[in-house]
Amino acid sequence: MNIILFHSTYGPRPAVRAAADRLRAAGHEVWTPDLFGGRTFETVEEGMAFNDEIGKEELLKRAVLAAAPYSERGVVYAGFSLGASIAQTLALGDRNARGLLLLHGTSDIAPSAQVDELPVQLHVAEPDPFETDDWLSAWYLQMRRAGADVEIYRYAGAGHLYTDPELPDYDEEAAEATWRVALGFLDSL
């Protein structure tokens, strides 16, 4: 499977490269676009401030340009937190998308979004300050209305970005469970 994996607001940290390596070891071809020009951040606040400097439109433009060479092949869009929201936006706008793997995040859904049973898998902490229960319920219903085939996995007690071993949110058990389920999902596509 061809996978485009977008980094979080922390930037292209070692955890993103490690995730890409894990996916490659499972037989997938993976691209990890750097939307921040090599910048990484130690805190969510620093990353969000830099993200605000770039602006949502510019960030999406960078993501579209990074994905464009691979779209015709049919790709799975994937991402961590901010990267998941970018992946979701691109997948819902790409008729060739083969799937959507969301780790730690979602995004608004355009009312006009339509897909043909796009396989979507979401992995989030429970509770998650960025992905509240009310938000996730509404998001799920909107994704289903758009035509997506959605699975949601919640990890009780894990921190928001629980798959990154260098962050305080890290939860080894939840991270390994996530990768086990996500690799099964990718193999099914």
PDB file of C-alpha atoms in Angstrom:
ATOM      1  CA  MET A   1       0.000   0.000   0.000  1.00  0.00           C
ATOM      2  CA  ASN A   2       1.157   3.553  -0.715  1.00  0.00           C
ATOM      3  CA  ILE A   3       0.870   5.745   2.388  1.00  0.00           C
ATOM      4  CA  ILE A   4       1.376   9.475   2.892  1.00  0.00           C
ATOM      5  CA  LEU A   5       2.006  10.106   6.594  1.00  0.00           C
ATOM      6  CA  PHE A   6       1.721  13.685   7.894  1.00  0.00           C
ATOM      7  CA  HIS A   7       3.449  14.843  11.081  1.00  0.00           C
ATOM      8  CA  SER A   8       1.835  16.525  14.075  1.00  0.00           C
ATOM      9  CA  THR A   9       2.183  20.122  15.224  1.00  0.00           C
ATOM     10  CA  TYR A  10       5.471  19.046  16.835  1.00  0.00           C
ATOM     11  CA  GLY A  11       6.932  18.762  13.318  1.00  0.00           C
ATOM     12  CA  PRO A  12       8.815  15.892  11.677  1.00  0.00           C
ATOM     13  CA  ARG A  13      10.080  14.323  14.927  1.00  0.00           C
ATOM     14  CA  PRO A  14      11.800  10.923  15.270  1.00  0.00           C
ATOM     15  CA  ALA A  15       8.444   9.272  16.132  1.00  0.00           C
ATOM     16  CA  VAL A  16       7.184  10.065  12.616  1.00  0.00           C
ATOM     17  CA  ARG A  17      10.251   8.445  11.042  1.00  0.00           C
ATOM     18  CA  ALA A  18       9.887   5.452  13.385  1.00  0.00           C
ATOM     19  CA  ALA A  19       6.223   5.064  12.397  1.00  0.00           C
ATOM     20  CA  ALA A  20       7.168   5.235   8.713  1.00  0.00           C
ATOM     21  CA  ASP A  21       9.849   2.597   9.283  1.00  0.00           C
ATOM     22  CA  ARG A  22       7.315   0.364  11.041  1.00  0.00           C
ATOM     23  CA  LEU A  23       4.936   0.721   8.086  1.00  0.00           C
ATOM     24  CA  ARG A  24       7.730   0.021   5.599  1.00  0.00           C
ATOM     25  CA  ALA A  25       8.749  -3.092   7.548  1.00  0.00           C
ATOM     26  CA  ALA A  26       5.151  -4.290   7.071  1.00  0.00           C
ATOM     27  CA  GLY A  27       5.596  -3.955   3.291  1.00  0.00           C
ATOM     28  CA  HIS A  28       4.143  -0.506   2.643  1.00  0.00           C
ATOM     29  CA  GLU A  29       5.650   2.344   0.662  1.00  0.00           C
ATOM     30  CA  VAL A  30       5.573   5.467   2.842  1.00  0.00           C
ATOM     31  CA  TRP A  31       6.211   9.169   2.252  1.00  0.00           C
ATOM     32  CA  THR A  32       6.530  11.609   5.165  1.00  0.00           C
ATOM     33  CA  PRO A  33       6.197  15.167   3.845  1.00  0.00           C
ATOM     34  CA  ASP A  34       7.820  17.865   5.967  1.00  0.00           C
ATOM     35  CA  LEU A  35       5.256  20.662   6.105  1.00  0.00           C
ATOM     36  CA  PHE A  36       7.324  22.736   8.556  1.00  0.00           C
ATOM     37  CA  GLY A  37      10.577  23.068   6.602  1.00  0.00           C
ATOM     38  CA  GLY A  38      12.512  20.949   9.098  1.00  0.00           C
ATOM     39  CA  ARG A  39      11.320  22.794  12.203  1.00  0.00           C
ATOM     40  CA  THR A  40      10.388  20.725  15.244  1.00  0.00           C
ATOM     41  CA  PHE A  41       8.977  21.869  18.563  1.00  0.00           C
ATOM     42  CA  GLU A  42       9.192  20.806  22.192  1.00  0.00           C
ATOM     43  CA  THR A  43       5.662  21.878  23.151  1.00  0.00           C
ATOM     44  CA  VAL A  44       2.224  21.850  21.571  1.00  0.00           C
ATOM     45  CA  GLU A  45       1.999  25.605  22.141  1.00  0.00           C
ATOM     46  CA  GLU A  46       5.208  26.308  20.174  1.00  0.00           C
ATOM     47  CA  GLY A  47       4.043  24.076  17.338  1.00  0.00           C
ATOM     48  CA  MET A  48       0.591  25.647  17.236  1.00  0.00           C
ATOM     49  CA  ALA A  49       2.100  29.136  17.188  1.00  0.00           C
ATOM     50  CA  PHE A  50       4.274  28.154  14.215  1.00  0.00           C
ATOM     51  CA  ASN A  51       1.266  26.550  12.545  1.00  0.00           C
ATOM     52  CA  ASP A  52      -0.669  29.793  13.010  1.00  0.00           C
ATOM     53  CA  GLU A  53       2.247  31.717  11.448  1.00  0.00           C
ATOM     54  CA  ILE A  54       2.142  29.503   8.365  1.00  0.00           C
ATOM     55  CA  GLY A  55      -1.651  29.595   8.186  1.00  0.00           C
ATOM     56  CA  LYS A  56      -4.114  26.827   7.381  1.00  0.00           C
ATOM     57  CA  GLU A  57      -4.283  27.598   3.655  1.00  0.00           C
ATOM     58  CA  GLU A  58      -0.503  27.514   3.216  1.00  0.00           C
ATOM     59  CA  LEU A  59      -0.237  24.308   5.230  1.00  0.00           C
ATOM     60  CA  LEU A  60      -2.888  22.635   3.066  1.00  0.00           C
ATOM     61  CA  LYS A  61      -1.180  23.911  -0.080  1.00  0.00           C
ATOM     62  CA  ARG A  62       2.090  22.336   1.059  1.00  0.00           C
ATOM     63  CA  ALA A  63       0.287  19.069   1.821  1.00  0.00           C
ATOM     64  CA  VAL A  64      -1.471  18.987  -1.555  1.00  0.00           C
ATOM     65  CA  LEU A  65       1.807  19.646  -3.381  1.00  0.00           C
ATOM     66  CA  ALA A  66       3.513  16.892  -1.372  1.00  0.00           C
ATOM     67  CA  ALA A  67       0.731  14.384  -2.100  1.00  0.00           C
ATOM     68  CA  ALA A  68       0.129  15.264  -5.757  1.00  0.00           C
ATOM     69  CA  PRO A  69       2.901  13.070  -7.253  1.00  0.00           C
ATOM     70  CA  TYR A  70       1.438   9.980  -5.551  1.00  0.00           C
ATOM     71  CA  SER A  71      -2.323  10.540  -5.782  1.00  0.00           C
ATOM     72  CA  GLU A  72      -2.746   8.750  -9.122  1.00  0.00           C
ATOM     73  CA  ARG A  73      -1.354   5.574  -7.538  1.00  0.00           C
ATOM     74  CA  GLY A  74      -4.163   5.523  -5.005  1.00  0.00           C
ATOM     75  CA  VAL A  75      -2.831   6.274  -1.539  1.00  0.00           C
ATOM     76  CA  VAL A  76      -3.827   5.905   2.069  1.00  0.00           C
ATOM     77  CA  TYR A  77      -3.674   9.268   3.777  1.00  0.00           C
ATOM     78  CA  ALA A  78      -2.486   9.098   7.380  1.00  0.00           C
ATOM     79  CA  GLY A  79      -1.354  11.503  10.041  1.00  0.00           C
ATOM     80  CA  PHE A  80      -0.746  12.339  13.663  1.00  0.00           C
ATOM     81  CA  SER A  81      -3.002  14.939  15.337  1.00  0.00           C
ATOM     82  CA  LEU A  82      -2.631  18.060  13.126  1.00  0.00           C
ATOM     83  CA  GLY A  83      -1.342  15.729  10.414  1.00  0.00           C
ATOM     84  CA  ALA A  84      -4.481  13.611  10.791  1.00  0.00           C
ATOM     85  CA  SER A  85      -6.673  16.653  10.152  1.00  0.00           C
ATOM     86  CA  ILE A  86      -4.625  17.403   7.028  1.00  0.00           C
ATOM     87  CA  ALA A  87      -4.810  13.768   5.910  1.00  0.00           C
ATOM     88  CA  GLN A  88      -8.590  13.805   6.381  1.00  0.00           C
ATOM     89  CA  THR A  89      -9.002  16.954   4.296  1.00  0.00           C
ATOM     90  CA  LEU A  90      -6.900  15.538   1.473  1.00  0.00           C
ATOM     91  CA  ALA A  91      -8.513  12.088   1.521  1.00  0.00           C
ATOM     92  CA  LEU A  92     -12.019  13.537   1.328  1.00  0.00           C
ATOM     93  CA  GLY A  93     -10.961  15.548  -1.723  1.00  0.00           C
ATOM     94  CA  ASP A  94      -9.065  12.786  -3.570  1.00  0.00           C
ATOM     95  CA  ARG A  95     -11.198  10.398  -5.605  1.00  0.00           C
ATOM     96  CA  ASN A  96      -8.209   8.009  -5.746  1.00  0.00           C
ATOM     97  CA  ALA A  97      -7.825   7.758  -1.958  1.00  0.00           C
ATOM     98  CA  ARG A  98      -7.684   4.113  -0.844  1.00  0.00           C
ATOM     99  CA  GLY A  99      -8.109   4.785   2.857  1.00  0.00           C
ATOM    100  CA  LEU A 100      -7.649   7.175   5.761  1.00  0.00           C
ATOM    101  CA  LEU A 101      -5.739   6.366   8.959  1.00  0.00           C
ATOM    102  CA  LEU A 102      -6.191   9.007  11.652  1.00  0.00           C
ATOM    103  CA  LEU A 103      -3.966   8.938  14.722  1.00  0.00           C
ATOM    104  CA  HIS A 104      -4.920  11.349  17.509  1.00  0.00           C
ATOM    105  CA  GLY A 105      -6.987  13.775  15.436  1.00  0.00           C
ATOM    106  CA  THR A 106      -9.822  14.686  13.111  1.00  0.00           C
ATOM    107  CA  SER A 107     -10.970  17.795  11.290  1.00  0.00           C
ATOM    108  CA  ASP A 108     -14.063  19.652  10.180  1.00  0.00           C
ATOM    109  CA  ILE A 109     -15.899  18.062   7.272  1.00  0.00           C
ATOM    110  CA  ALA A 110     -17.136  20.152   4.367  1.00  0.00           C
ATOM    111  CA  PRO A 111     -20.919  19.773   3.943  1.00  0.00           C
ATOM    112  CA  SER A 112     -20.327  18.848   0.297  1.00  0.00           C
ATOM    113  CA  ALA A 113     -17.821  16.051   1.080  1.00  0.00           C
ATOM    114  CA  GLN A 114     -18.740  12.776  -0.626  1.00  0.00           C
ATOM    115  CA  VAL A 115     -16.782   9.544  -0.799  1.00  0.00           C
ATOM    116  CA  ASP A 116     -17.665   6.049  -1.913  1.00  0.00           C
ATOM    117  CA  GLU A 117     -17.298   3.911   1.227  1.00  0.00           C
ATOM    118  CA  LEU A 118     -13.810   5.243   1.962  1.00  0.00           C
ATOM    119  CA  PRO A 119     -12.312   3.047   4.716  1.00  0.00           C
ATOM    120  CA  VAL A 120     -11.458   5.243   7.720  1.00  0.00           C
ATOM    121  CA  GLN A 121      -9.855   4.233  10.984  1.00  0.00           C
ATOM    122  CA  LEU A 122      -9.444   6.645  13.907  1.00  0.00           C
ATOM    123  CA  HIS A 123      -7.334   6.037  17.033  1.00  0.00           C
ATOM    124  CA  VAL A 124      -7.726   8.523  19.912  1.00  0.00           C
ATOM    125  CA  ALA A 125      -7.206   8.772  23.650  1.00  0.00           C
ATOM    126  CA  GLU A 126     -10.168   8.623  26.002  1.00  0.00           C
ATOM    127  CA  PRO A 127     -10.625  11.277  27.176  1.00  0.00           C
ATOM    128  CA  ASP A 128      -8.802  13.545  24.741  1.00  0.00           C
ATOM    129  CA  PRO A 129      -8.878  17.327  25.257  1.00  0.00           C
ATOM    130  CA  PHE A 130      -8.694  17.920  21.489  1.00  0.00           C
ATOM    131  CA  GLU A 131     -11.210  15.213  20.508  1.00  0.00           C
ATOM    132  CA  THR A 132     -14.102  15.461  22.967  1.00  0.00           C
ATOM    133  CA  ASP A 133     -16.912  12.901  23.098  1.00  0.00           C
ATOM    134  CA  ASP A 134     -19.446  15.358  21.645  1.00  0.00           C
ATOM    135  CA  TRP A 135     -17.071  16.313  18.838  1.00  0.00           C
ATOM    136  CA  LEU A 136     -16.336  12.673  17.992  1.00  0.00           C
ATOM    137  CA  SER A 137     -20.038  11.774  17.912  1.00  0.00           C
ATOM    138  CA  ALA A 138     -20.787  14.608  15.505  1.00  0.00           C
ATOM    139  CA  TRP A 139     -17.670  13.844  13.451  1.00  0.00           C
ATOM    140  CA  TYR A 140     -18.649  10.177  13.136  1.00  0.00           C
ATOM    141  CA  LEU A 141     -22.161  11.028  11.921  1.00  0.00           C
ATOM    142  CA  GLN A 142     -20.826  13.555   9.404  1.00  0.00           C
ATOM    143  CA  MET A 143     -18.252  11.087   8.064  1.00  0.00           C
ATOM    144  CA  ARG A 144     -20.941   8.421   7.658  1.00  0.00           C
ATOM    145  CA  ARG A 145     -23.194  10.917   5.845  1.00  0.00           C
ATOM    146  CA  ALA A 146     -20.283  11.694   3.529  1.00  0.00           C
ATOM    147  CA  GLY A 147     -20.111   7.985   2.667  1.00  0.00           C
ATOM    148  CA  ALA A 148     -17.104   6.880   4.733  1.00  0.00           C
ATOM    149  CA  ASP A 149     -16.869   3.461   6.389  1.00  0.00           C
ATOM    150  CA  VAL A 150     -15.603   4.515   9.835  1.00  0.00           C
ATOM    151  CA  GLU A 151     -14.031   2.600  12.734  1.00  0.00           C
ATOM    152  CA  ILE A 152     -13.104   4.404  15.971  1.00  0.00           C
ATOM    153  CA  TYR A 153     -10.729   3.022  18.585  1.00  0.00           C
ATOM    154  CA  ARG A 154     -10.429   4.742  21.988  1.00  0.00           C
ATOM    155  CA  TYR A 155      -7.646   4.205  24.507  1.00  0.00           C
ATOM    156  CA  ALA A 156      -8.670   4.902  28.100  1.00  0.00           C
ATOM    157  CA  GLY A 157      -6.144   6.825  30.149  1.00  0.00           C
ATOM    158  CA  ALA A 158      -3.704   7.456  27.283  1.00  0.00           C
ATOM    159  CA  GLY A 159      -2.444  10.981  26.591  1.00  0.00           C
ATOM    160  CA  HIS A 160      -3.320  12.849  23.389  1.00  0.00           C
ATOM    161  CA  LEU A 161      -0.227  11.912  21.350  1.00  0.00           C
ATOM    162  CA  TYR A 162       0.283   8.569  23.079  1.00  0.00           C
ATOM    163  CA  THR A 163       2.246   6.910  20.229  1.00  0.00           C
ATOM    164  CA  ASP A 164       5.265   9.239  20.548  1.00  0.00           C
ATOM    165  CA  PRO A 165       7.746   7.689  23.017  1.00  0.00           C
ATOM    166  CA  GLU A 166       9.526  11.014  23.529  1.00  0.00           C
ATOM    167  CA  LEU A 167       6.450  12.833  24.844  1.00  0.00           C
ATOM    168  CA  PRO A 168       4.823  12.763  28.291  1.00  0.00           C
ATOM    169  CA  ASP A 169       1.595  11.475  26.635  1.00  0.00           C
ATOM    170  CA  TYR A 170       3.281   8.213  25.647  1.00  0.00           C
ATOM    171  CA  ASP A 171       1.469   5.018  26.571  1.00  0.00           C
ATOM    172  CA  GLU A 172       3.322   1.917  25.374  1.00  0.00           C
ATOM    173  CA  GLU A 173       0.372  -0.449  25.721  1.00  0.00           C
ATOM    174  CA  ALA A 174      -2.014   1.864  23.835  1.00  0.00           C
ATOM    175  CA  ALA A 175       0.625   2.591  21.189  1.00  0.00           C
ATOM    176  CA  GLU A 176       1.293  -1.086  20.494  1.00  0.00           C
ATOM    177  CA  ALA A 177      -2.441  -1.838  20.370  1.00  0.00           C
ATOM    178  CA  THR A 178      -2.886   1.040  17.930  1.00  0.00           C
ATOM    179  CA  TRP A 179      -0.160  -0.198  15.607  1.00  0.00           C
ATOM    180  CA  ARG A 180      -1.464  -3.779  15.719  1.00  0.00           C
ATOM    181  CA  VAL A 181      -4.971  -2.661  14.701  1.00  0.00           C
ATOM    182  CA  ALA A 182      -3.727  -0.067  12.196  1.00  0.00           C
ATOM    183  CA  LEU A 183      -1.461  -2.571  10.424  1.00  0.00           C
ATOM    184  CA  GLY A 184      -4.413  -4.970  10.144  1.00  0.00           C
ATOM    185  CA  PHE A 185      -6.498  -2.154   8.682  1.00  0.00           C
ATOM    186  CA  LEU A 186      -3.837  -1.320   6.109  1.00  0.00           C
ATOM    187  CA  ASP A 187      -3.462  -4.989   5.152  1.00  0.00           C
ATOM    188  CA  SER A 188      -7.207  -5.177   4.527  1.00  0.00           C
ATOM    189  CA  LEU A 189      -7.187  -2.388   1.939  1.00  0.00           C
TER     190      LEU A 189
END
